[in-house]
Short mmCIF file of C-alpha atoms in Angstrom, two decimals:
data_model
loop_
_atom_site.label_atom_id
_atom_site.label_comp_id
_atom_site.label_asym_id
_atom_site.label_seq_id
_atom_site.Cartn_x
_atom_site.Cartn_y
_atom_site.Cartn_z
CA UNK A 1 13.62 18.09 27.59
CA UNK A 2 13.43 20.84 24.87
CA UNK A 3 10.87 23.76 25.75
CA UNK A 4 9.58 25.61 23.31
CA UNK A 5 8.63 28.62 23.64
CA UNK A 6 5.05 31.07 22.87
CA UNK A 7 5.26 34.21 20.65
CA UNK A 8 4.27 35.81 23.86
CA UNK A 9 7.16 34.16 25.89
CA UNK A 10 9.50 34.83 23.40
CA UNK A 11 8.44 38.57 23.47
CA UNK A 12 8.82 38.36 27.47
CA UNK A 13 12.34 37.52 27.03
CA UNK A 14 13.27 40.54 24.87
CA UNK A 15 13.85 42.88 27.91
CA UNK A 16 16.56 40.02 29.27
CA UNK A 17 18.32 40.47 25.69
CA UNK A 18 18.02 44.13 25.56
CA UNK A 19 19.62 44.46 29.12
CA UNK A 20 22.43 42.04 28.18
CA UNK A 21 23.06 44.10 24.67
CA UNK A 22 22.87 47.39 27.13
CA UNK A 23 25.50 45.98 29.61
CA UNK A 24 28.19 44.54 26.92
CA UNK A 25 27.70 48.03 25.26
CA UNK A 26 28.58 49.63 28.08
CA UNK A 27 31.48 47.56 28.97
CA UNK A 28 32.55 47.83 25.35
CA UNK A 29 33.01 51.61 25.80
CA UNK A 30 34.68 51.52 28.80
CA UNK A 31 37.84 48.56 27.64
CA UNK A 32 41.14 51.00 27.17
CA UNK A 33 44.64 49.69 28.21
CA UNK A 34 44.83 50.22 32.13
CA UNK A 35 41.06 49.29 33.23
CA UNK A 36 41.20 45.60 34.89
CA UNK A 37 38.48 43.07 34.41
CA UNK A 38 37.25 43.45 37.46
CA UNK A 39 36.42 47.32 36.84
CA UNK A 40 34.35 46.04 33.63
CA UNK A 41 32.94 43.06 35.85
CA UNK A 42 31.53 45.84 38.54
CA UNK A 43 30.10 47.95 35.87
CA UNK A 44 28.05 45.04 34.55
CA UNK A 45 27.02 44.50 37.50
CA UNK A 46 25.63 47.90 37.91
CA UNK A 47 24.31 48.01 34.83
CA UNK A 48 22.25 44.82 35.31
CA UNK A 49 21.11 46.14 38.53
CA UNK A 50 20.31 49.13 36.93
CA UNK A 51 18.36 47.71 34.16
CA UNK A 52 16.19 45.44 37.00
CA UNK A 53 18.00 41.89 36.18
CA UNK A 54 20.14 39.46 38.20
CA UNK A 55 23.48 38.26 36.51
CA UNK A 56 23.22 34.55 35.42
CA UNK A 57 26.99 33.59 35.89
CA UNK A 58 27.20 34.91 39.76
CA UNK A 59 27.37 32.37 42.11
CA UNK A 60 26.67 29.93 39.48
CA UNK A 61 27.84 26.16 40.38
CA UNK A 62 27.40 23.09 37.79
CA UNK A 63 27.95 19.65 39.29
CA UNK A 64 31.68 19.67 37.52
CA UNK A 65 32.80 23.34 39.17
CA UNK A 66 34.63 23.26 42.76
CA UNK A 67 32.81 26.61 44.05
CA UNK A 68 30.06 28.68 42.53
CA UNK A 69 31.99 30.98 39.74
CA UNK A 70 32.14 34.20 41.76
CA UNK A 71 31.65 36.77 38.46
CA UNK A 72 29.35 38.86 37.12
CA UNK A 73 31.01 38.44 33.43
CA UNK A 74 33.86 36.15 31.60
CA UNK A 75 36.44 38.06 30.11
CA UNK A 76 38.84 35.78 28.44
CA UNK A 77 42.19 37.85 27.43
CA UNK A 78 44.44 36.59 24.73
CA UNK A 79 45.50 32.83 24.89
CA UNK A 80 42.23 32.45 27.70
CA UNK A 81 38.83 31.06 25.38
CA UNK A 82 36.50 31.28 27.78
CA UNK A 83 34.78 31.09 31.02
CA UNK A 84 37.91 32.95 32.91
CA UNK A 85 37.11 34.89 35.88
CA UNK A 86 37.64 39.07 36.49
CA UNK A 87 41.05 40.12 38.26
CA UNK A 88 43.29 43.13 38.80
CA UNK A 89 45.02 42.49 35.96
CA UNK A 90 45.40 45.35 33.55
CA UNK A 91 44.88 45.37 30.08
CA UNK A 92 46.92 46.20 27.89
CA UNK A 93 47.12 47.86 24.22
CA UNK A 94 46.93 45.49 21.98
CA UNK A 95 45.09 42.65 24.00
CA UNK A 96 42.56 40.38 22.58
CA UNK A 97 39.68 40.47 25.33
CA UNK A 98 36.01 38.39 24.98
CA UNK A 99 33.48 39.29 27.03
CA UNK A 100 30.62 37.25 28.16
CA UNK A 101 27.47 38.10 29.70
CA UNK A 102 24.41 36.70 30.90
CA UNK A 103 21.30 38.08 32.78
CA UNK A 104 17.71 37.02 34.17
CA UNK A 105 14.94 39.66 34.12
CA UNK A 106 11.31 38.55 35.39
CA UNK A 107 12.46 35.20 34.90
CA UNK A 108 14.05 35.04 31.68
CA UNK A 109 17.52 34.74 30.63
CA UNK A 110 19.35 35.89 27.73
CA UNK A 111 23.11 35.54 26.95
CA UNK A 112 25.69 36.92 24.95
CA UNK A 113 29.42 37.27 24.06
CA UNK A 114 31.78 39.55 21.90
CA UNK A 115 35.40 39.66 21.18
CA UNK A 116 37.62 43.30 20.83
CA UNK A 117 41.17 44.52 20.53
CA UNK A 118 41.85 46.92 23.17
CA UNK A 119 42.75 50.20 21.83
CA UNK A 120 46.64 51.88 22.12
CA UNK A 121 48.78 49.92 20.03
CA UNK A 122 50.70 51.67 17.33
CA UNK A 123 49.50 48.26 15.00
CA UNK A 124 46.80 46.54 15.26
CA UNK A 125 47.24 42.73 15.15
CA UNK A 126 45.54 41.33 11.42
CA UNK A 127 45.68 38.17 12.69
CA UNK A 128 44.05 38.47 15.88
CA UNK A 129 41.34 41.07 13.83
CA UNK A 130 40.72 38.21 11.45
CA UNK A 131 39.67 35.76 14.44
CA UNK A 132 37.67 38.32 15.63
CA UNK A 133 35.87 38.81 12.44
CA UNK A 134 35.69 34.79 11.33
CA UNK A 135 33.94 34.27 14.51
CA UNK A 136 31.28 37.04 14.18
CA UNK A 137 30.96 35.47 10.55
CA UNK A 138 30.55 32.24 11.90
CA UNK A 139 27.83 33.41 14.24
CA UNK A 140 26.07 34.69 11.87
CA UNK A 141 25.96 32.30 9.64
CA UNK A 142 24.79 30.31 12.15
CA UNK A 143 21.56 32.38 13.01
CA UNK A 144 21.09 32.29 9.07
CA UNK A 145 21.06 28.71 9.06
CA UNK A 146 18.70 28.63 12.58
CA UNK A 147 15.76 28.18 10.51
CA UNK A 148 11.86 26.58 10.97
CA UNK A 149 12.35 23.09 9.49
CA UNK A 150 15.64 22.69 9.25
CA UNK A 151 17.99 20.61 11.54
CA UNK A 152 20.33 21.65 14.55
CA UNK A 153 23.44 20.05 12.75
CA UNK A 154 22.63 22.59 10.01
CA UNK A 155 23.81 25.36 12.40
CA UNK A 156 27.29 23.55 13.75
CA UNK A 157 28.27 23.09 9.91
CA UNK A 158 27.09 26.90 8.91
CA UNK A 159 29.63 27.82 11.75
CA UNK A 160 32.55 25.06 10.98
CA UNK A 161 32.33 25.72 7.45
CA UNK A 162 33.13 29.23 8.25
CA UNK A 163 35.88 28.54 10.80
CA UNK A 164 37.61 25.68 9.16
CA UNK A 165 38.41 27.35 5.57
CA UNK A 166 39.96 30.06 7.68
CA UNK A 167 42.00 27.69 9.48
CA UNK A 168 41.15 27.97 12.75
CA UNK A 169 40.17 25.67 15.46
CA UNK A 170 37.00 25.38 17.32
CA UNK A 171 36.59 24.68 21.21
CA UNK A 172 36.19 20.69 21.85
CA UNK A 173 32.81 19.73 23.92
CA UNK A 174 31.47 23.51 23.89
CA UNK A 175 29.37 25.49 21.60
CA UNK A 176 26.08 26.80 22.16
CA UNK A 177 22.63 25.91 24.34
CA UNK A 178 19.04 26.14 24.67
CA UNK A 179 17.97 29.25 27.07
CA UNK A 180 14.86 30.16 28.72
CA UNK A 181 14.05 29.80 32.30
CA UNK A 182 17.14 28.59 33.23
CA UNK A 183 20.76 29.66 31.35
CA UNK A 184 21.46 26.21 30.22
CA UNK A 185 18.54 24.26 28.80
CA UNK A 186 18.51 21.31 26.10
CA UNK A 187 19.15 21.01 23.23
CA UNK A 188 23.63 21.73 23.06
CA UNK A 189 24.26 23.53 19.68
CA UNK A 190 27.47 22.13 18.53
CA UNK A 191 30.04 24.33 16.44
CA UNK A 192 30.56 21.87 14.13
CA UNK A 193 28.21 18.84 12.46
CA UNK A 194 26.65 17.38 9.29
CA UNK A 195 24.31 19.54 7.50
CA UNK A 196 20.27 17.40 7.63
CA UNK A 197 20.72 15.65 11.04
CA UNK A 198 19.73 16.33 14.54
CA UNK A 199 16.46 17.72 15.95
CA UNK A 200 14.44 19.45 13.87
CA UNK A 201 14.23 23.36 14.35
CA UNK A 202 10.65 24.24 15.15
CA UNK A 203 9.08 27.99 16.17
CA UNK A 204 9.87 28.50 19.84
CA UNK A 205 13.01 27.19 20.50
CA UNK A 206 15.23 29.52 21.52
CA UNK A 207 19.12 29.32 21.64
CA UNK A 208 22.49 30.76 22.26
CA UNK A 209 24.52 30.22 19.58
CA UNK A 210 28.03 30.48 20.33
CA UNK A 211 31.58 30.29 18.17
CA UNK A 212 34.32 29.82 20.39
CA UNK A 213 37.61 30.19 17.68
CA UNK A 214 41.35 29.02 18.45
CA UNK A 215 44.16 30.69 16.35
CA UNK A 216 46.25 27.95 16.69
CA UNK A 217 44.00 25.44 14.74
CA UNK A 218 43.43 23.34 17.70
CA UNK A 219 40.14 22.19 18.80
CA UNK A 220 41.75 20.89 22.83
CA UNK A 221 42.40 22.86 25.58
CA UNK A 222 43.87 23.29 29.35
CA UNK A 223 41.77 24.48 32.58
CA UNK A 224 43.34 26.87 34.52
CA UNK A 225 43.72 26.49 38.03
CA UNK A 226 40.78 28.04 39.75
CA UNK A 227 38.70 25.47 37.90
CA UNK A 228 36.71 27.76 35.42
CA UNK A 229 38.86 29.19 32.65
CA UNK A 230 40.21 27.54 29.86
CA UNK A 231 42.99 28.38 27.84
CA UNK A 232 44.84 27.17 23.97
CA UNK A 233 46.78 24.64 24.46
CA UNK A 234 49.61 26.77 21.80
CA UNK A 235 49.30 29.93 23.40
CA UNK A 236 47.30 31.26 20.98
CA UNK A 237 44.61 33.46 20.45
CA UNK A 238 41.08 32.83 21.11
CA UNK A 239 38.00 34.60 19.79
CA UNK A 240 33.79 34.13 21.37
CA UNK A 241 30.68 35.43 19.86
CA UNK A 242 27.57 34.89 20.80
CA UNK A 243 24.08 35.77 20.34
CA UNK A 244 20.37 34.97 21.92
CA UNK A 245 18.18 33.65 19.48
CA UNK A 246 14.88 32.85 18.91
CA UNK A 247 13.27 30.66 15.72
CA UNK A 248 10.20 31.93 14.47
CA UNK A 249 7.85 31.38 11.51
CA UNK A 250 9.23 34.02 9.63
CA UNK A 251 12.90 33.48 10.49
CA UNK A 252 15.59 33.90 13.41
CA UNK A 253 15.01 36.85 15.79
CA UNK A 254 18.16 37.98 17.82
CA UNK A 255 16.90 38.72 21.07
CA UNK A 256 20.70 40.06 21.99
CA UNK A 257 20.98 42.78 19.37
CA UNK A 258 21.91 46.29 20.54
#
């Protein structure tokens, strides 16, 4: 069932998407070759406890998952897309890293996602720059098109217009999600579709919208072994953006923003 959300409900979630903008800042700032993802994965977690949230992804356990995912973030280096799980492993110049987040305050969630090259390498990589960029086009070109009136398949073909002319491939079965409540709620926001069909986009819903970009041009994937991440099937790149958003009368409201 899709809830829709009050202006004052909506406003009640803002300090959930400010803490989330806060805590990817933060672990923005602190990615430099050397620092493993589980460094960046404890200093979420202090930030969110800092801020007065709980992280959304710990212990979280969907009927499909083995074990709860034992995180506080997903960071996704290189040929990884998403969902993969902190370790020691450290990151080097040059890396493409995404960075997922998620966090409840007072009962409301918010979630977001951004992509970076960490720093040290004598050249940066254009190609895995451009993935990075298409995707942050395609999410916002996606929030553009989240709109009173218009239809949810008009956001998956704002964002696969804007991936497919560049070539690259989009994530098969994922993409984006009603939030609230609870992390996941109806309706799924596909990545690609036919502009005009779907459910119709009324005030108070309130989504994640969510590119997930493969530089290989391939839309499947593998799981890795502990069950959670998934990785190109090519070895590729991968790029994830993502934003918290909420429809209004007078246009989409990123809840996320820094």
């Amino acid at each position: 069932m899709i809830r829709l959300k009050t202006p004052s409900q909506i406003d009640a979630m803002k300090p959930a998407g400010a803490l989330v903008a806060h805590t990817l800042a933060a672990v923005r700032d602190a990615v430099r070759p050397g620092v493993n993802t589980r460094e960046l994965d404890g200093l979420a977690a202090a930030t969110i406890a800092a801020g007065g949230g709980t992280p959304a992804f710990l212990n979280y356990h969907p009927r499909w998952a083995r074990g709860p995912y034992p995180g506080v973030l997903c960071t996704s280096v290189n040929d990884r897309i998403v969902h993969a799980i902190p370790d020691d492993s450290p990151l080097q110049p040059g890396d493409l890293l995404s960075v997922d987040c998620a966090a409840f305050v007072d009962g409301w969630c918010a979630d977001a996602a951004f992509s970076t090259i960490v720093p040290g390498s004598s050249e940066v990589n254009a190609f895995d720059q451009l993935i990075i960029d298409t995707a942050e086009r395609a999410l916002a070109a996606g929030i553009a098109a989240a709109v009173a009136g218009g239809r949810i398949g008009d956001i998956g073909h704002a964002i696969g217009t804007c991936c497919r002319r560049t070539g690259f491939g989009l994530l098969e079965g994922h993409g984006g999600h009603g939030i609230g409540r609870s992390m996941h709620e109806a309706p799924q926001v596909a990545n690609d579709g036919r502009p005009g069909r779907g459910y119709r986009l009324r005030p108070g819903l309130v989504i994640a919208i969510e590119p997930m970009l493969q530089a290989g041009g391939r839309d499947d994937y593998l799981r890795m072994a502990d069950g959670w991440g998934l990785r190109t099937t090519d070895g590729s790149t991968a790029a994830h953006a993502e934003h918290t958003i909420a429809i209004t009368d007078d246009g989409p409201i990123v809840l996320t923003q820094c």
